[in-house]
């Protein structure tokens, strides 16, 4: 699900292209090679792709053409997810109703994914071959960055767990056992 959200976010960034003149930036001619990414991951992919004004306009038109369909599909996804959650929240959910709501939610999510993929294909047709190569490189870098962050987060969680268990052990040493055996020989148990 995170992967879908990241793809959607990237596509939204492509679709919501800002006008460079509003920020005082100048555009490079289309024949110029795209600038290499300045940061390994992150940054503005739109700026790094060096879209021409014509490409920006084409992407804006594509976005406008699919706006209503996108809103309808997203509303359907929300409604099917809500209906599924309502069934799950009942005291004893009927399995057949759960299955039906699952099918509806899956169909809505498939429609949303289909729409996003078709939009991406249309956008890729607007890009030059160099821009598509750069886009692939940016995505790979972003994926590697997400993997590195995931690993760092996992290590941090592990360190917190280890620190917590170490502190607990130290606290136990300081307090000692709650029940001590009386000194002297042990009595045999019958």
Short mmCIF file of N, CA and C in Angstrom, two decimals:
data_model
loop_
_atom_site.label_atom_id
_atom_site.label_comp_id
_atom_site.label_asym_id
_atom_site.label_seq_id
_atom_site.Cartn_x
_atom_site.Cartn_y
_atom_site.Cartn_z
N UNK A 1 0.82 -1.18 0.00
CA UNK A 1 0.00 0.00 0.00
C UNK A 1 0.87 1.26 0.00
N UNK A 2 2.00 1.25 0.77
CA UNK A 2 2.90 2.40 0.78
C UNK A 2 3.45 2.65 -0.62
N UNK A 3 3.78 1.56 -1.33
CA UNK A 3 4.34 1.70 -2.67
C UNK A 3 3.33 2.39 -3.59
N UNK A 4 2.06 2.01 -3.49
CA UNK A 4 1.02 2.65 -4.30
C UNK A 4 0.92 4.12 -3.97
N UNK A 5 0.98 4.45 -2.68
CA UNK A 5 0.89 5.83 -2.26
C UNK A 5 2.08 6.63 -2.77
N UNK A 6 3.27 6.04 -2.75
CA UNK A 6 4.45 6.74 -3.24
C UNK A 6 4.36 6.98 -4.74
N UNK A 7 3.86 5.99 -5.47
CA UNK A 7 3.68 6.17 -6.92
C UNK A 7 2.68 7.27 -7.18
N UNK A 8 1.57 7.26 -6.43
CA UNK A 8 0.54 8.27 -6.59
C UNK A 8 1.09 9.65 -6.27
N UNK A 9 1.89 9.76 -5.22
CA UNK A 9 2.48 11.04 -4.85
C UNK A 9 3.40 11.55 -5.95
N UNK A 10 4.21 10.66 -6.51
CA UNK A 10 5.12 11.07 -7.57
C UNK A 10 4.34 11.52 -8.80
N UNK A 11 3.29 10.76 -9.15
CA UNK A 11 2.47 11.15 -10.30
C UNK A 11 1.77 12.47 -10.06
N UNK A 12 1.32 12.68 -8.84
CA UNK A 12 0.68 13.95 -8.52
C UNK A 12 1.68 15.09 -8.69
N UNK A 13 2.93 14.83 -8.28
CA UNK A 13 3.96 15.86 -8.47
C UNK A 13 4.17 16.14 -9.95
N UNK A 14 4.14 15.08 -10.75
CA UNK A 14 4.27 15.28 -12.20
C UNK A 14 3.08 16.02 -12.76
N UNK A 15 1.90 15.70 -12.25
CA UNK A 15 0.69 16.31 -12.78
C UNK A 15 0.53 17.76 -12.35
N UNK A 16 0.95 18.08 -11.15
CA UNK A 16 0.82 19.44 -10.65
C UNK A 16 2.10 20.21 -10.93
N UNK A 17 2.32 20.49 -12.17
CA UNK A 17 3.54 21.16 -12.61
C UNK A 17 3.38 22.66 -12.36
N UNK A 18 4.38 23.21 -11.68
CA UNK A 18 4.37 24.65 -11.42
C UNK A 18 4.91 25.42 -12.60
N UNK A 19 4.55 26.68 -12.68
CA UNK A 19 5.03 27.54 -13.75
C UNK A 19 6.36 28.13 -13.34
N UNK A 20 7.43 27.90 -14.13
CA UNK A 20 8.75 28.36 -13.72
C UNK A 20 8.87 29.88 -13.66
N UNK A 21 8.11 30.62 -14.47
CA UNK A 21 8.24 32.08 -14.46
C UNK A 21 7.77 32.67 -13.14
N UNK A 22 6.88 31.97 -12.44
CA UNK A 22 6.39 32.46 -11.16
C UNK A 22 7.49 32.44 -10.11
N UNK A 23 8.45 31.55 -10.24
CA UNK A 23 9.55 31.48 -9.29
C UNK A 23 10.80 32.17 -9.80
N UNK A 24 10.73 32.74 -11.01
CA UNK A 24 11.87 33.46 -11.56
C UNK A 24 12.93 32.56 -12.15
N UNK A 25 12.61 31.33 -12.45
CA UNK A 25 13.58 30.41 -13.01
C UNK A 25 13.51 30.46 -14.53
N UNK A 26 14.59 30.12 -15.16
CA UNK A 26 14.63 30.07 -16.61
C UNK A 26 14.64 28.62 -17.05
N UNK A 27 14.07 28.35 -18.19
CA UNK A 27 14.02 26.99 -18.72
C UNK A 27 15.18 26.77 -19.67
N UNK A 28 15.68 25.54 -19.70
CA UNK A 28 16.71 25.18 -20.65
C UNK A 28 16.02 24.70 -21.92
N UNK A 29 16.66 24.84 -23.08
CA UNK A 29 16.06 24.33 -24.30
C UNK A 29 15.89 22.81 -24.22
N UNK A 30 14.94 22.31 -25.03
CA UNK A 30 14.64 20.88 -25.00
C UNK A 30 15.82 20.04 -25.45
N UNK A 31 16.69 20.60 -26.31
CA UNK A 31 17.82 19.83 -26.82
C UNK A 31 18.90 19.64 -25.76
N UNK A 32 18.89 20.46 -24.72
CA UNK A 32 19.92 20.34 -23.69
C UNK A 32 19.70 19.06 -22.89
N UNK A 33 20.79 18.39 -22.52
CA UNK A 33 20.64 17.16 -21.73
C UNK A 33 20.07 17.50 -20.36
N UNK A 34 19.27 16.60 -19.79
CA UNK A 34 18.71 16.89 -18.47
C UNK A 34 19.81 16.98 -17.43
N UNK A 35 19.55 17.83 -16.45
CA UNK A 35 20.53 18.00 -15.38
C UNK A 35 20.56 16.74 -14.53
N UNK A 36 21.75 16.35 -14.06
CA UNK A 36 21.81 15.19 -13.18
C UNK A 36 21.16 15.53 -11.84
N UNK A 37 20.66 14.50 -11.15
CA UNK A 37 20.04 14.77 -9.86
C UNK A 37 21.06 15.39 -8.91
N UNK A 38 20.63 16.42 -8.18
CA UNK A 38 21.55 17.09 -7.29
C UNK A 38 21.64 16.40 -5.94
N UNK A 39 20.58 15.71 -5.56
CA UNK A 39 20.60 14.95 -4.31
C UNK A 39 20.29 13.51 -4.65
N UNK A 40 20.85 12.55 -3.90
CA UNK A 40 20.63 11.15 -4.23
C UNK A 40 19.16 10.77 -4.20
N UNK A 41 18.39 11.29 -3.25
CA UNK A 41 16.96 11.07 -3.26
C UNK A 41 16.32 12.29 -2.63
N UNK A 42 15.14 12.57 -3.06
CA UNK A 42 14.47 13.78 -2.61
C UNK A 42 14.63 14.85 -3.66
N UNK A 43 14.33 16.07 -3.31
CA UNK A 43 14.41 17.14 -4.27
C UNK A 43 13.15 17.19 -5.12
N UNK A 44 13.13 18.10 -6.06
CA UNK A 44 11.97 18.30 -6.91
C UNK A 44 12.17 17.56 -8.22
N UNK A 45 11.46 16.43 -8.45
CA UNK A 45 11.65 15.68 -9.69
C UNK A 45 11.23 16.48 -10.92
N UNK A 46 10.27 17.37 -10.76
CA UNK A 46 9.82 18.18 -11.90
C UNK A 46 10.96 19.06 -12.38
N UNK A 47 11.63 19.69 -11.45
CA UNK A 47 12.74 20.57 -11.81
C UNK A 47 13.89 19.76 -12.40
N UNK A 48 14.14 18.58 -11.85
CA UNK A 48 15.24 17.75 -12.33
C UNK A 48 14.96 17.21 -13.74
N UNK A 49 13.69 17.04 -14.09
CA UNK A 49 13.37 16.54 -15.43
C UNK A 49 13.49 17.62 -16.50
N UNK A 50 13.59 18.88 -16.09
CA UNK A 50 13.73 20.00 -17.05
C UNK A 50 12.64 19.97 -18.11
N UNK A 51 11.40 19.96 -17.69
CA UNK A 51 10.29 19.95 -18.63
C UNK A 51 10.23 21.28 -19.38
N UNK A 52 9.91 21.20 -20.64
CA UNK A 52 9.73 22.40 -21.45
C UNK A 52 8.34 22.97 -21.15
N UNK A 53 8.10 24.23 -21.51
CA UNK A 53 6.76 24.79 -21.32
C UNK A 53 5.69 23.98 -22.06
N UNK A 54 6.02 23.45 -23.22
CA UNK A 54 5.06 22.63 -23.98
C UNK A 54 4.73 21.35 -23.22
N UNK A 55 5.77 20.72 -22.64
CA UNK A 55 5.54 19.49 -21.88
C UNK A 55 4.70 19.78 -20.64
N UNK A 56 4.97 20.89 -19.99
CA UNK A 56 4.18 21.26 -18.81
C UNK A 56 2.72 21.45 -19.19
N UNK A 57 2.49 22.09 -20.29
CA UNK A 57 1.12 22.33 -20.74
C UNK A 57 0.43 21.01 -21.10
N UNK A 58 1.14 20.14 -21.79
CA UNK A 58 0.55 18.83 -22.15
C UNK A 58 0.18 18.05 -20.90
N UNK A 59 1.04 18.05 -19.90
CA UNK A 59 0.77 17.33 -18.66
C UNK A 59 -0.40 17.97 -17.92
N UNK A 60 -0.47 19.30 -17.95
CA UNK A 60 -1.59 19.99 -17.32
C UNK A 60 -2.91 19.61 -17.98
N UNK A 61 -2.91 19.53 -19.31
CA UNK A 61 -4.12 19.14 -20.05
C UNK A 61 -4.51 17.71 -19.70
N UNK A 62 -3.53 16.81 -19.62
CA UNK A 62 -3.81 15.42 -19.24
C UNK A 62 -4.43 15.37 -17.85
N UNK A 63 -3.89 16.15 -16.94
CA UNK A 63 -4.39 16.19 -15.57
C UNK A 63 -5.83 16.70 -15.54
N UNK A 64 -6.08 17.75 -16.25
CA UNK A 64 -7.43 18.32 -16.29
C UNK A 64 -8.43 17.34 -16.90
N UNK A 65 -8.01 16.61 -17.93
CA UNK A 65 -8.91 15.68 -18.61
C UNK A 65 -9.32 14.53 -17.69
N UNK A 66 -8.46 14.15 -16.76
CA UNK A 66 -8.77 13.00 -15.90
C UNK A 66 -9.23 13.41 -14.50
N UNK A 67 -9.36 14.70 -14.25
CA UNK A 67 -9.70 15.18 -12.91
C UNK A 67 -11.01 14.59 -12.39
N UNK A 68 -12.05 14.63 -13.18
CA UNK A 68 -13.37 14.14 -12.74
C UNK A 68 -13.35 12.63 -12.51
N UNK A 69 -12.74 11.89 -13.43
CA UNK A 69 -12.65 10.44 -13.28
C UNK A 69 -11.84 10.08 -12.04
N UNK A 70 -10.74 10.81 -11.83
CA UNK A 70 -9.89 10.55 -10.67
C UNK A 70 -10.67 10.78 -9.38
N UNK A 71 -11.45 11.85 -9.33
CA UNK A 71 -12.25 12.14 -8.13
C UNK A 71 -13.28 11.05 -7.90
N UNK A 72 -13.93 10.59 -8.97
CA UNK A 72 -14.94 9.53 -8.85
C UNK A 72 -14.32 8.23 -8.35
N UNK A 73 -13.20 7.85 -8.93
CA UNK A 73 -12.54 6.60 -8.55
C UNK A 73 -12.06 6.68 -7.10
N UNK A 74 -11.47 7.80 -6.71
CA UNK A 74 -10.99 7.94 -5.34
C UNK A 74 -12.15 7.93 -4.33
N UNK A 75 -13.28 8.53 -4.70
CA UNK A 75 -14.45 8.49 -3.83
C UNK A 75 -14.95 7.06 -3.67
N UNK A 76 -14.93 6.30 -4.75
CA UNK A 76 -15.37 4.90 -4.69
C UNK A 76 -14.44 4.08 -3.78
N UNK A 77 -13.14 4.33 -3.87
CA UNK A 77 -12.20 3.62 -3.00
C UNK A 77 -12.50 3.94 -1.54
N UNK A 78 -12.71 5.21 -1.23
CA UNK A 78 -13.02 5.59 0.16
C UNK A 78 -14.31 4.93 0.65
N UNK A 79 -15.33 4.94 -0.20
CA UNK A 79 -16.62 4.36 0.20
C UNK A 79 -16.54 2.86 0.41
N UNK A 80 -15.84 2.15 -0.48
CA UNK A 80 -15.74 0.69 -0.31
C UNK A 80 -14.90 0.33 0.90
N UNK A 81 -13.85 1.11 1.16
CA UNK A 81 -13.05 0.87 2.36
C UNK A 81 -13.86 1.13 3.63
N UNK A 82 -14.66 2.20 3.60
CA UNK A 82 -15.51 2.52 4.74
C UNK A 82 -16.55 1.41 4.97
N UNK A 83 -17.16 0.92 3.88
CA UNK A 83 -18.15 -0.15 4.01
C UNK A 83 -17.52 -1.42 4.56
N UNK A 84 -16.33 -1.74 4.11
CA UNK A 84 -15.63 -2.92 4.62
C UNK A 84 -15.33 -2.75 6.11
N UNK A 85 -14.86 -1.58 6.50
CA UNK A 85 -14.55 -1.33 7.91
C UNK A 85 -15.80 -1.42 8.77
N UNK A 86 -16.93 -0.93 8.27
CA UNK A 86 -18.18 -1.01 9.03
C UNK A 86 -18.58 -2.46 9.28
N UNK A 87 -18.43 -3.30 8.27
CA UNK A 87 -18.76 -4.72 8.44
C UNK A 87 -17.82 -5.35 9.45
N UNK A 88 -16.54 -5.02 9.37
CA UNK A 88 -15.56 -5.60 10.30
C UNK A 88 -15.80 -5.13 11.73
N UNK A 89 -16.36 -3.94 11.90
CA UNK A 89 -16.59 -3.39 13.24
C UNK A 89 -17.82 -3.97 13.93
N UNK A 90 -18.64 -4.74 13.22
CA UNK A 90 -19.81 -5.34 13.86
C UNK A 90 -19.36 -6.43 14.83
N UNK A 91 -20.25 -6.76 15.77
CA UNK A 91 -19.91 -7.75 16.79
C UNK A 91 -19.56 -9.11 16.19
N UNK A 92 -20.37 -9.57 15.25
CA UNK A 92 -20.07 -10.86 14.60
C UNK A 92 -20.28 -10.69 13.09
N UNK A 93 -19.21 -10.30 12.39
CA UNK A 93 -19.35 -10.04 10.95
C UNK A 93 -19.67 -11.32 10.17
N UNK A 94 -20.59 -11.18 9.23
CA UNK A 94 -20.98 -12.28 8.36
C UNK A 94 -19.88 -12.44 7.29
N UNK A 95 -19.32 -13.64 7.20
CA UNK A 95 -18.20 -13.87 6.28
C UNK A 95 -18.57 -13.60 4.83
N UNK A 96 -19.79 -13.92 4.44
CA UNK A 96 -20.20 -13.69 3.05
C UNK A 96 -20.26 -12.19 2.75
N UNK A 97 -20.70 -11.39 3.72
CA UNK A 97 -20.74 -9.94 3.53
C UNK A 97 -19.32 -9.38 3.51
N UNK A 98 -18.45 -9.92 4.37
CA UNK A 98 -17.04 -9.49 4.38
C UNK A 98 -16.42 -9.78 3.02
N UNK A 99 -16.65 -10.99 2.49
CA UNK A 99 -16.11 -11.36 1.17
C UNK A 99 -16.62 -10.41 0.09
N UNK A 100 -17.91 -10.07 0.15
CA UNK A 100 -18.48 -9.17 -0.85
C UNK A 100 -17.83 -7.79 -0.75
N UNK A 101 -17.68 -7.28 0.48
CA UNK A 101 -17.06 -5.95 0.67
C UNK A 101 -15.58 -5.99 0.24
N UNK A 102 -14.91 -7.10 0.48
CA UNK A 102 -13.52 -7.24 0.03
C UNK A 102 -13.43 -7.17 -1.48
N UNK A 103 -14.33 -7.88 -2.16
CA UNK A 103 -14.32 -7.84 -3.64
C UNK A 103 -14.57 -6.43 -4.15
N UNK A 104 -15.52 -5.73 -3.52
CA UNK A 104 -15.83 -4.35 -3.94
C UNK A 104 -14.63 -3.43 -3.71
N UNK A 105 -13.99 -3.57 -2.54
CA UNK A 105 -12.82 -2.73 -2.24
C UNK A 105 -11.67 -3.05 -3.19
N UNK A 106 -11.46 -4.34 -3.48
CA UNK A 106 -10.38 -4.73 -4.40
C UNK A 106 -10.64 -4.19 -5.81
N UNK A 107 -11.89 -4.24 -6.24
CA UNK A 107 -12.24 -3.73 -7.57
C UNK A 107 -12.02 -2.21 -7.63
N UNK A 108 -12.38 -1.51 -6.58
CA UNK A 108 -12.18 -0.06 -6.55
C UNK A 108 -10.70 0.29 -6.56
N UNK A 109 -9.91 -0.45 -5.78
CA UNK A 109 -8.47 -0.19 -5.75
C UNK A 109 -7.83 -0.54 -7.09
N UNK A 110 -8.31 -1.59 -7.73
CA UNK A 110 -7.78 -1.95 -9.05
C UNK A 110 -8.10 -0.85 -10.06
N UNK A 111 -9.29 -0.29 -9.98
CA UNK A 111 -9.67 0.80 -10.89
C UNK A 111 -8.78 2.03 -10.65
N UNK A 112 -8.50 2.31 -9.39
CA UNK A 112 -7.63 3.45 -9.07
C UNK A 112 -6.22 3.21 -9.60
N UNK A 113 -5.72 1.99 -9.41
CA UNK A 113 -4.38 1.68 -9.90
C UNK A 113 -4.34 1.75 -11.43
N UNK A 114 -5.37 1.22 -12.07
CA UNK A 114 -5.43 1.26 -13.53
C UNK A 114 -5.39 2.70 -14.02
N UNK A 115 -6.16 3.57 -13.37
CA UNK A 115 -6.20 4.97 -13.77
C UNK A 115 -4.83 5.63 -13.58
N UNK A 116 -4.17 5.34 -12.44
CA UNK A 116 -2.84 5.92 -12.21
C UNK A 116 -1.83 5.44 -13.24
N UNK A 117 -1.87 4.15 -13.56
CA UNK A 117 -0.91 3.60 -14.52
C UNK A 117 -1.15 4.19 -15.91
N UNK A 118 -2.41 4.26 -16.31
CA UNK A 118 -2.72 4.85 -17.63
C UNK A 118 -2.27 6.31 -17.67
N UNK A 119 -2.48 7.04 -16.59
CA UNK A 119 -2.02 8.44 -16.53
C UNK A 119 -0.51 8.51 -16.66
N UNK A 120 0.18 7.59 -15.98
CA UNK A 120 1.64 7.59 -16.05
C UNK A 120 2.12 7.28 -17.47
N UNK A 121 1.47 6.34 -18.12
CA UNK A 121 1.85 6.01 -19.50
C UNK A 121 1.67 7.23 -20.40
N UNK A 122 0.57 7.94 -20.23
CA UNK A 122 0.33 9.14 -21.04
C UNK A 122 1.38 10.21 -20.76
N UNK A 123 1.75 10.36 -19.50
CA UNK A 123 2.77 11.35 -19.14
C UNK A 123 4.12 10.95 -19.72
N UNK A 124 4.44 9.67 -19.66
CA UNK A 124 5.72 9.21 -20.21
C UNK A 124 5.81 9.49 -21.71
N UNK A 125 4.68 9.45 -22.39
CA UNK A 125 4.69 9.75 -23.83
C UNK A 125 5.07 11.20 -24.08
N UNK A 126 4.83 12.07 -23.11
CA UNK A 126 5.17 13.49 -23.25
C UNK A 126 6.66 13.70 -23.04
N UNK A 127 7.30 12.83 -22.26
CA UNK A 127 8.72 12.99 -21.93
C UNK A 127 9.61 12.54 -23.07
N UNK A 128 10.79 13.12 -23.13
CA UNK A 128 11.79 12.67 -24.10
C UNK A 128 12.43 11.39 -23.57
N UNK A 129 13.18 10.70 -24.42
CA UNK A 129 13.83 9.47 -23.97
C UNK A 129 14.83 9.75 -22.84
N UNK A 130 15.53 10.90 -22.90
CA UNK A 130 16.48 11.25 -21.85
C UNK A 130 15.75 11.50 -20.53
N UNK A 131 14.59 12.16 -20.62
CA UNK A 131 13.81 12.43 -19.42
C UNK A 131 13.27 11.13 -18.81
N UNK A 132 12.88 10.19 -19.66
CA UNK A 132 12.40 8.90 -19.15
C UNK A 132 13.52 8.15 -18.44
N UNK A 133 14.73 8.21 -19.01
CA UNK A 133 15.89 7.57 -18.36
C UNK A 133 16.15 8.23 -17.01
N UNK A 134 16.10 9.57 -16.99
CA UNK A 134 16.32 10.30 -15.74
C UNK A 134 15.22 9.98 -14.73
N UNK A 135 13.99 9.88 -15.18
CA UNK A 135 12.87 9.53 -14.30
C UNK A 135 13.11 8.16 -13.67
N UNK A 136 13.54 7.21 -14.48
CA UNK A 136 13.83 5.86 -13.97
C UNK A 136 14.94 5.93 -12.93
N UNK A 137 15.96 6.72 -13.19
CA UNK A 137 17.07 6.87 -12.25
C UNK A 137 16.60 7.52 -10.94
N UNK A 138 15.76 8.54 -11.04
CA UNK A 138 15.24 9.21 -9.85
C UNK A 138 14.41 8.24 -9.00
N UNK A 139 13.61 7.43 -9.67
CA UNK A 139 12.79 6.45 -8.95
C UNK A 139 13.66 5.41 -8.25
N UNK A 140 14.70 4.98 -8.94
CA UNK A 140 15.60 3.98 -8.34
C UNK A 140 16.28 4.58 -7.11
N UNK A 141 16.74 5.82 -7.22
CA UNK A 141 17.37 6.48 -6.09
C UNK A 141 16.40 6.64 -4.93
N UNK A 142 15.17 7.00 -5.25
CA UNK A 142 14.15 7.15 -4.20
C UNK A 142 13.89 5.81 -3.52
N UNK A 143 13.83 4.75 -4.31
CA UNK A 143 13.59 3.42 -3.75
C UNK A 143 14.76 3.01 -2.84
N UNK A 144 15.98 3.27 -3.28
CA UNK A 144 17.14 2.95 -2.46
C UNK A 144 17.12 3.77 -1.17
N UNK A 145 16.73 5.02 -1.28
CA UNK A 145 16.64 5.88 -0.10
C UNK A 145 15.60 5.36 0.88
N UNK A 146 14.45 4.91 0.36
CA UNK A 146 13.42 4.34 1.24
C UNK A 146 13.94 3.09 1.91
N UNK A 147 14.69 2.26 1.18
CA UNK A 147 15.26 1.05 1.76
C UNK A 147 16.25 1.38 2.87
N UNK A 148 17.08 2.39 2.63
CA UNK A 148 18.05 2.80 3.64
C UNK A 148 17.34 3.34 4.88
N UNK A 149 16.30 4.16 4.67
CA UNK A 149 15.55 4.69 5.81
C UNK A 149 14.86 3.57 6.58
N UNK A 150 14.33 2.58 5.86
CA UNK A 150 13.69 1.44 6.52
C UNK A 150 14.70 0.70 7.40
N UNK A 151 15.90 0.49 6.86
CA UNK A 151 16.95 -0.19 7.61
C UNK A 151 17.35 0.62 8.84
N UNK A 152 17.50 1.93 8.67
CA UNK A 152 17.85 2.80 9.81
C UNK A 152 16.76 2.74 10.88
N UNK A 153 15.51 2.79 10.45
CA UNK A 153 14.40 2.72 11.41
C UNK A 153 14.40 1.40 12.16
N UNK A 154 14.66 0.31 11.44
CA UNK A 154 14.71 -1.01 12.06
C UNK A 154 15.83 -1.06 13.09
N UNK A 155 17.00 -0.51 12.73
CA UNK A 155 18.13 -0.50 13.66
C UNK A 155 17.81 0.35 14.90
N UNK A 156 17.15 1.49 14.69
CA UNK A 156 16.79 2.34 15.81
C UNK A 156 15.81 1.63 16.75
N UNK A 157 14.82 0.94 16.18
CA UNK A 157 13.88 0.19 17.01
C UNK A 157 14.60 -0.89 17.81
N UNK A 158 15.51 -1.59 17.14
CA UNK A 158 16.28 -2.64 17.81
C UNK A 158 17.12 -2.05 18.95
N UNK A 159 17.76 -0.92 18.68
CA UNK A 159 18.57 -0.27 19.72
C UNK A 159 17.71 0.16 20.90
N UNK A 160 16.52 0.70 20.62
CA UNK A 160 15.63 1.10 21.71
C UNK A 160 15.21 -0.11 22.54
N UNK A 161 14.91 -1.22 21.85
CA UNK A 161 14.55 -2.44 22.57
C UNK A 161 15.71 -2.90 23.46
N UNK A 162 16.92 -2.91 22.87
CA UNK A 162 18.09 -3.35 23.63
C UNK A 162 18.36 -2.41 24.80
N UNK A 163 18.23 -1.10 24.57
CA UNK A 163 18.44 -0.13 25.65
C UNK A 163 17.41 -0.35 26.75
N UNK A 164 16.18 -0.59 26.38
CA UNK A 164 15.12 -0.81 27.36
C UNK A 164 15.35 -2.06 28.17
N UNK A 165 15.76 -3.15 27.52
CA UNK A 165 16.00 -4.39 28.27
C UNK A 165 17.25 -4.25 29.14
N UNK A 166 18.25 -3.49 28.68
CA UNK A 166 19.45 -3.26 29.49
C UNK A 166 19.09 -2.45 30.73
N UNK A 167 18.29 -1.40 30.55
CA UNK A 167 17.87 -0.60 31.70
C UNK A 167 17.06 -1.45 32.68
N UNK A 168 16.21 -2.30 32.16
CA UNK A 168 15.40 -3.17 33.03
C UNK A 168 16.30 -4.10 33.83
N UNK A 169 17.30 -4.68 33.17
CA UNK A 169 18.23 -5.56 33.88
C UNK A 169 18.99 -4.80 34.97
N UNK A 170 19.42 -3.57 34.64
CA UNK A 170 20.13 -2.77 35.63
C UNK A 170 19.24 -2.43 36.81
N UNK A 171 17.97 -2.11 36.52
CA UNK A 171 17.04 -1.81 37.60
C UNK A 171 16.83 -3.04 38.48
N UNK A 172 16.74 -4.20 37.88
CA UNK A 172 16.56 -5.42 38.66
C UNK A 172 17.77 -5.68 39.56
N UNK A 173 18.96 -5.40 39.04
CA UNK A 173 20.17 -5.60 39.85
C UNK A 173 20.15 -4.66 41.05
N UNK A 174 19.69 -3.44 40.83
CA UNK A 174 19.68 -2.46 41.90
C UNK A 174 18.65 -2.82 42.96
N UNK A 175 17.52 -3.32 42.57
CA UNK A 175 16.47 -3.61 43.54
C UNK A 175 16.63 -4.98 44.16
N UNK A 176 17.23 -5.90 43.46
CA UNK A 176 17.39 -7.25 43.97
C UNK A 176 16.10 -8.03 43.86
N UNK A 177 16.14 -9.30 44.22
CA UNK A 177 14.93 -10.10 44.11
C UNK A 177 13.92 -9.68 45.17
N UNK A 178 12.66 -9.85 44.85
CA UNK A 178 11.61 -9.48 45.79
C UNK A 178 11.54 -10.44 46.97
N UNK A 179 11.76 -11.72 46.75
CA UNK A 179 11.69 -12.71 47.81
C UNK A 179 13.04 -13.39 47.93
N UNK A 180 13.60 -13.34 49.12
CA UNK A 180 14.89 -13.98 49.33
C UNK A 180 14.69 -15.23 50.18
N UNK A 181 15.48 -16.20 49.89
CA UNK A 181 15.45 -17.42 50.70
C UNK A 181 16.13 -17.14 52.02
N UNK A 182 15.62 -17.72 53.06
CA UNK A 182 16.30 -17.50 54.34
C UNK A 182 17.68 -18.16 54.32
N UNK A 183 18.64 -17.58 54.99
CA UNK A 183 19.97 -18.17 55.00
C UNK A 183 19.96 -19.51 55.74
N UNK A 184 20.88 -20.35 55.39
CA UNK A 184 20.99 -21.64 56.05
C UNK A 184 20.71 -22.77 55.08
N UNK A 185 20.75 -23.99 55.59
CA UNK A 185 20.54 -25.14 54.69
C UNK A 185 19.10 -25.20 54.22
N UNK A 186 18.96 -25.74 53.06
CA UNK A 186 17.62 -25.88 52.47
C UNK A 186 16.94 -27.11 53.05
N UNK A 187 15.68 -26.99 53.20
CA UNK A 187 14.94 -28.14 53.68
C UNK A 187 14.54 -28.99 52.50
N UNK A 188 14.60 -30.29 52.63
CA UNK A 188 14.17 -31.13 51.53
C UNK A 188 12.67 -31.04 51.35
N UNK A 189 12.26 -31.05 50.10
CA UNK A 189 10.83 -31.02 49.81
C UNK A 189 10.26 -32.40 49.87
N UNK A 190 9.07 -32.60 50.47
CA UNK A 190 8.51 -33.95 50.58
C UNK A 190 7.95 -34.46 49.30
#
